[in-house]
Short mmCIF file of C-alpha atoms in Angstrom, two decimals:
data_model
loop_
_atom_site.label_atom_id
_atom_site.label_comp_id
_atom_site.label_asym_id
_atom_site.label_seq_id
_atom_site.Cartn_x
_atom_site.Cartn_y
_atom_site.Cartn_z
CA GLN A 1 99.68 123.57 101.98
CA VAL A 2 101.07 120.29 103.27
CA THR A 3 104.55 119.34 102.08
CA LEU A 4 107.13 116.76 103.07
CA LYS A 5 110.72 116.51 101.92
CA GLU A 6 113.25 113.77 102.49
CA SER A 7 116.95 114.41 102.91
CA GLY A 8 119.99 112.26 103.47
CA PRO A 9 123.00 110.75 101.75
CA ALA A 10 122.70 109.56 98.18
CA LEU A 11 125.41 106.95 98.63
CA VAL A 12 126.25 104.75 101.59
CA LYS A 13 128.70 101.89 101.95
CA PRO A 14 127.71 98.36 102.95
CA THR A 15 127.46 97.88 106.75
CA GLN A 16 127.00 101.62 107.32
CA THR A 17 123.98 103.16 109.01
CA LEU A 18 121.60 105.25 106.92
CA THR A 19 119.99 108.30 108.51
CA LEU A 20 117.17 110.03 106.66
CA THR A 21 115.27 113.13 107.69
CA CYS A 22 111.73 114.02 106.69
CA THR A 23 111.04 117.73 107.09
CA PHE A 24 107.40 118.67 106.79
CA SER A 25 105.15 121.74 106.87
CA GLY A 26 101.45 122.46 106.87
CA PHE A 27 100.62 120.13 109.76
CA SER A 28 101.88 119.26 113.22
CA LEU A 29 102.88 115.88 114.58
CA SER A 30 101.62 117.00 117.97
CA THR A 31 98.05 117.07 116.63
CA THR A 32 96.01 114.13 117.87
CA GLY A 33 95.64 111.51 115.14
CA MET A 34 98.56 112.66 113.03
CA ARG A 35 101.19 110.17 111.92
CA VAL A 36 104.14 109.93 109.53
CA SER A 37 105.43 106.84 107.77
CA TRP A 38 108.47 105.87 105.74
CA ILE A 39 108.11 103.79 102.58
CA ARG A 40 110.78 102.67 100.14
CA GLN A 41 110.85 101.47 96.55
CA PRO A 42 113.81 99.61 95.00
CA PRO A 43 114.38 100.48 91.34
CA GLY A 44 111.66 98.92 89.18
CA LYS A 45 109.99 97.25 92.15
CA ALA A 46 106.97 97.68 94.38
CA LEU A 47 106.50 99.96 97.36
CA GLU A 48 107.49 98.61 100.77
CA TRP A 49 106.24 100.10 104.05
CA LEU A 50 108.97 100.56 106.65
CA ALA A 51 107.81 102.39 109.77
CA ARG A 52 105.32 104.79 111.32
CA ILE A 53 105.45 107.25 114.20
CA ASP A 54 102.36 108.71 115.80
CA TRP A 55 101.50 111.99 117.49
CA ASP A 56 101.74 110.25 120.88
CA ASP A 57 105.18 108.79 120.01
CA ASP A 58 103.87 105.29 119.35
CA LYS A 59 106.13 103.55 116.83
CA PHE A 60 105.55 100.66 114.46
CA TYR A 61 108.03 98.82 112.26
CA SER A 62 108.08 96.43 109.34
CA THR A 63 108.34 92.93 110.75
CA SER A 64 111.15 92.00 108.37
CA LEU A 65 113.26 95.09 109.16
CA LYS A 66 112.38 95.93 112.75
CA THR A 67 115.74 94.89 114.16
CA ARG A 68 117.47 97.43 111.87
CA LEU A 69 115.03 100.36 111.93
CA THR A 70 114.53 103.24 114.32
CA ILE A 71 112.05 106.07 113.82
CA SER A 72 111.92 109.24 115.90
CA LYS A 73 110.43 112.71 115.76
CA ASP A 74 111.34 116.25 116.69
CA THR A 75 108.02 118.02 116.91
CA SER A 76 109.59 121.44 117.43
CA LYS A 77 111.51 121.10 114.16
CA ASN A 78 108.70 119.37 112.24
CA GLN A 79 111.00 116.48 111.45
CA VAL A 80 110.88 112.70 111.48
CA VAL A 81 114.12 110.74 111.36
CA LEU A 82 114.60 107.18 110.16
CA THR A 83 117.75 105.15 110.72
CA LEU A 84 118.49 101.84 109.04
CA THR A 85 121.53 99.97 110.26
CA ASN A 86 123.82 97.52 108.49
CA MET A 87 123.01 98.72 104.99
CA ALA A 88 123.36 96.27 102.11
CA PRO A 89 123.02 96.57 98.32
CA LEU A 90 119.43 95.24 98.57
CA ASP A 91 118.57 98.38 100.54
CA THR A 92 119.20 100.49 97.43
CA ALA A 93 115.90 102.29 96.88
CA THR A 94 114.03 105.54 96.77
CA TYR A 95 112.92 106.36 100.30
CA TYR A 96 109.70 108.31 100.81
CA CYS A 97 108.07 109.82 103.85
CA ALA A 98 104.32 110.35 103.88
CA ARG A 99 101.65 111.78 106.13
CA VAL A 100 99.13 109.29 107.52
CA PRO A 101 96.18 111.08 109.15
CA TYR A 102 94.09 108.87 111.43
CA THR A 103 90.93 110.02 109.68
CA LYS A 104 92.07 108.43 106.40
CA ASP A 105 94.49 105.74 107.56
CA ALA A 106 96.18 106.21 104.20
CA PHE A 107 99.32 107.92 102.94
CA ASP A 108 97.65 111.09 101.76
CA ILE A 109 100.63 113.35 101.06
CA TRP A 110 104.06 112.08 100.00
CA GLY A 111 107.46 113.63 99.81
CA GLN A 112 109.33 113.63 96.51
CA GLY A 113 111.56 110.79 97.67
CA THR A 114 115.30 110.47 98.01
CA MET A 115 117.33 107.86 96.15
CA VAL A 116 119.85 105.95 98.25
CA THR A 117 122.43 103.69 96.65
CA VAL A 118 124.40 101.17 98.68
CA SER A 119 127.75 100.46 97.13
CA SER A 120 131.37 100.18 98.15
CA SER B 1 98.95 86.05 105.05
CA SER B 2 99.91 89.71 104.84
CA GLU B 3 100.38 89.83 101.08
CA LEU B 4 98.34 91.87 98.62
CA THR B 5 98.32 90.48 95.10
CA GLN B 6 97.62 92.46 91.93
CA ASP B 7 97.69 91.61 88.25
CA PRO B 8 101.02 92.82 86.85
CA ALA B 9 99.58 94.67 83.87
CA VAL B 10 96.32 95.64 82.21
CA SER B 11 95.49 97.70 79.16
CA VAL B 12 92.46 99.78 78.32
CA ALA B 13 91.34 101.64 75.22
CA LEU B 14 91.07 105.39 75.53
CA GLY B 15 87.68 106.30 76.99
CA GLN B 16 86.87 102.78 78.11
CA THR B 17 86.62 101.29 81.60
CA VAL B 18 89.24 99.27 83.42
CA ARG B 19 89.09 97.53 86.78
CA ILE B 20 92.20 96.74 88.81
CA THR B 21 91.92 94.19 91.58
CA CYS B 22 93.83 93.56 94.78
CA GLN B 23 93.52 90.36 96.77
CA GLY B 24 94.62 89.57 100.29
CA ASP B 25 93.35 88.15 103.56
CA SER B 26 93.82 91.43 105.41
CA LEU B 27 91.20 93.03 103.14
CA ARG B 28 88.56 91.05 105.02
CA LEU B 29 89.40 93.18 108.07
CA TYR B 30 90.78 96.48 106.79
CA TYR B 31 89.94 98.97 104.05
CA ALA B 32 92.10 99.38 100.99
CA SER B 33 93.72 102.51 99.67
CA TRP B 34 94.95 103.01 96.11
CA TYR B 35 97.90 105.01 94.78
CA GLN B 36 98.82 106.15 91.29
CA GLN B 37 102.50 106.42 90.44
CA LYS B 38 103.84 107.86 87.22
CA PRO B 39 107.46 107.30 86.14
CA GLY B 40 109.91 109.25 88.24
CA GLN B 41 107.22 110.60 90.53
CA ALA B 42 106.03 109.93 94.06
CA PRO B 43 102.79 107.99 94.49
CA VAL B 44 99.53 109.91 94.71
CA LEU B 45 96.57 108.77 96.81
CA VAL B 46 93.50 108.25 94.62
CA ILE B 47 91.20 106.21 96.89
CA TYR B 48 91.15 105.67 100.65
CA GLY B 49 88.83 103.83 103.01
CA LYS B 50 87.88 101.52 100.12
CA ILE B 51 85.60 104.05 98.39
CA ASN B 52 86.63 107.60 99.30
CA ARG B 53 88.22 109.94 96.78
CA PRO B 54 90.53 112.73 98.01
CA SER B 55 89.80 116.22 96.82
CA GLY B 56 91.28 116.88 93.39
CA ILE B 57 91.02 113.29 92.20
CA PRO B 58 88.74 112.99 89.15
CA ASP B 59 85.46 111.18 89.71
CA ARG B 60 86.33 108.66 87.00
CA PHE B 61 88.30 106.91 89.77
CA SER B 62 86.19 104.78 92.08
CA GLY B 63 86.84 102.11 94.65
CA SER B 64 84.92 99.04 95.74
CA GLY B 65 85.45 95.71 97.33
CA SER B 66 84.08 92.62 99.03
CA GLY B 67 85.58 89.84 101.03
CA ASN B 68 89.28 89.53 100.34
CA THR B 69 89.23 91.66 97.19
CA ALA B 70 89.44 95.41 96.63
CA SER B 71 89.00 97.05 93.25
CA LEU B 72 89.88 100.33 91.62
CA THR B 73 87.84 101.25 88.56
CA ILE B 74 88.71 103.93 86.03
CA THR B 75 85.61 104.84 84.05
CA GLY B 76 86.48 106.59 80.80
CA ALA B 77 90.25 106.16 80.99
CA GLN B 78 92.35 109.09 79.81
CA ALA B 79 95.88 109.09 78.45
CA GLU B 80 97.11 110.68 81.67
CA ASP B 81 95.85 107.69 83.67
CA GLU B 82 98.64 105.55 82.28
CA ALA B 83 100.66 104.70 85.38
CA ASP B 84 101.45 102.07 87.99
CA TYR B 85 98.74 101.54 90.58
CA TYR B 86 99.31 100.11 94.05
CA CYS B 87 96.81 98.97 96.64
CA ASN B 88 97.56 99.22 100.33
CA SER B 89 96.01 98.12 103.59
CA ARG B 90 96.88 97.18 107.13
CA ASP B 91 98.44 93.77 107.47
CA SER B 92 96.69 90.97 109.34
CA SER B 93 98.14 92.15 112.67
CA GLY B 94 96.57 95.55 112.21
CA ASP B 95 99.70 97.33 113.42
CA ARG B 96 101.55 97.50 110.13
CA TYR B 97 100.89 98.21 106.49
CA VAL B 98 101.36 96.26 103.32
CA PHE B 99 101.41 97.33 99.68
CA GLY B 100 100.24 95.34 96.71
CA THR B 101 102.52 94.07 94.00
CA GLY B 102 101.42 96.82 91.62
CA THR B 103 99.56 96.96 88.31
CA LYS B 104 100.85 98.77 85.25
CA VAL B 105 97.96 100.35 83.36
CA THR B 106 98.47 101.10 79.68
CA VAL B 107 95.98 103.33 77.86
CA LEU B 108 95.82 102.39 74.20
#
């Protein structure tokens, strides 16, 4: 059974750096063609893709956020970490991680999401 | 353009058919995927590669598309299909992804 779960702070202050961890099971990020993405959704708004990391450590970022985002993986721990610097109230959202197998090129399994509020 | 545009809301009578559309230039190059999201829940993949249905997704969900438009059709809509639906594809660069603006489906 494939599962993903996001973890991180529920509240961050403006200008702080957000660090989120996606811990997954049921697949390996060292398997050729396997990838994990982060997606966020502000309250009442649409989904927004943020970043993707691949089995070979290739990384891709949203054009609008690439200067603030970093994605990394720890294959031995089955974890993917996302950092977003200089947080602002507009970054308030539910943050999801999702598996993106090459064979589907779609987000086939999602974590439950973690709500992050940016407020002083 | 890397935007995917959807109608904000559609309604369908119970048991009838509804089609949700998604428009964007990147759909001329890349396949669409579709996600169902119910309130307070994570999205669920219902269609990938324009027409493929993951295991466990009812066959009343089908995908199609041509040119710059992708479509999700629900044939014989059920009460449990009431949800927000989002399309998704690569953006025009091919290296990144973009989501549609979302369509709220109401089953009457």
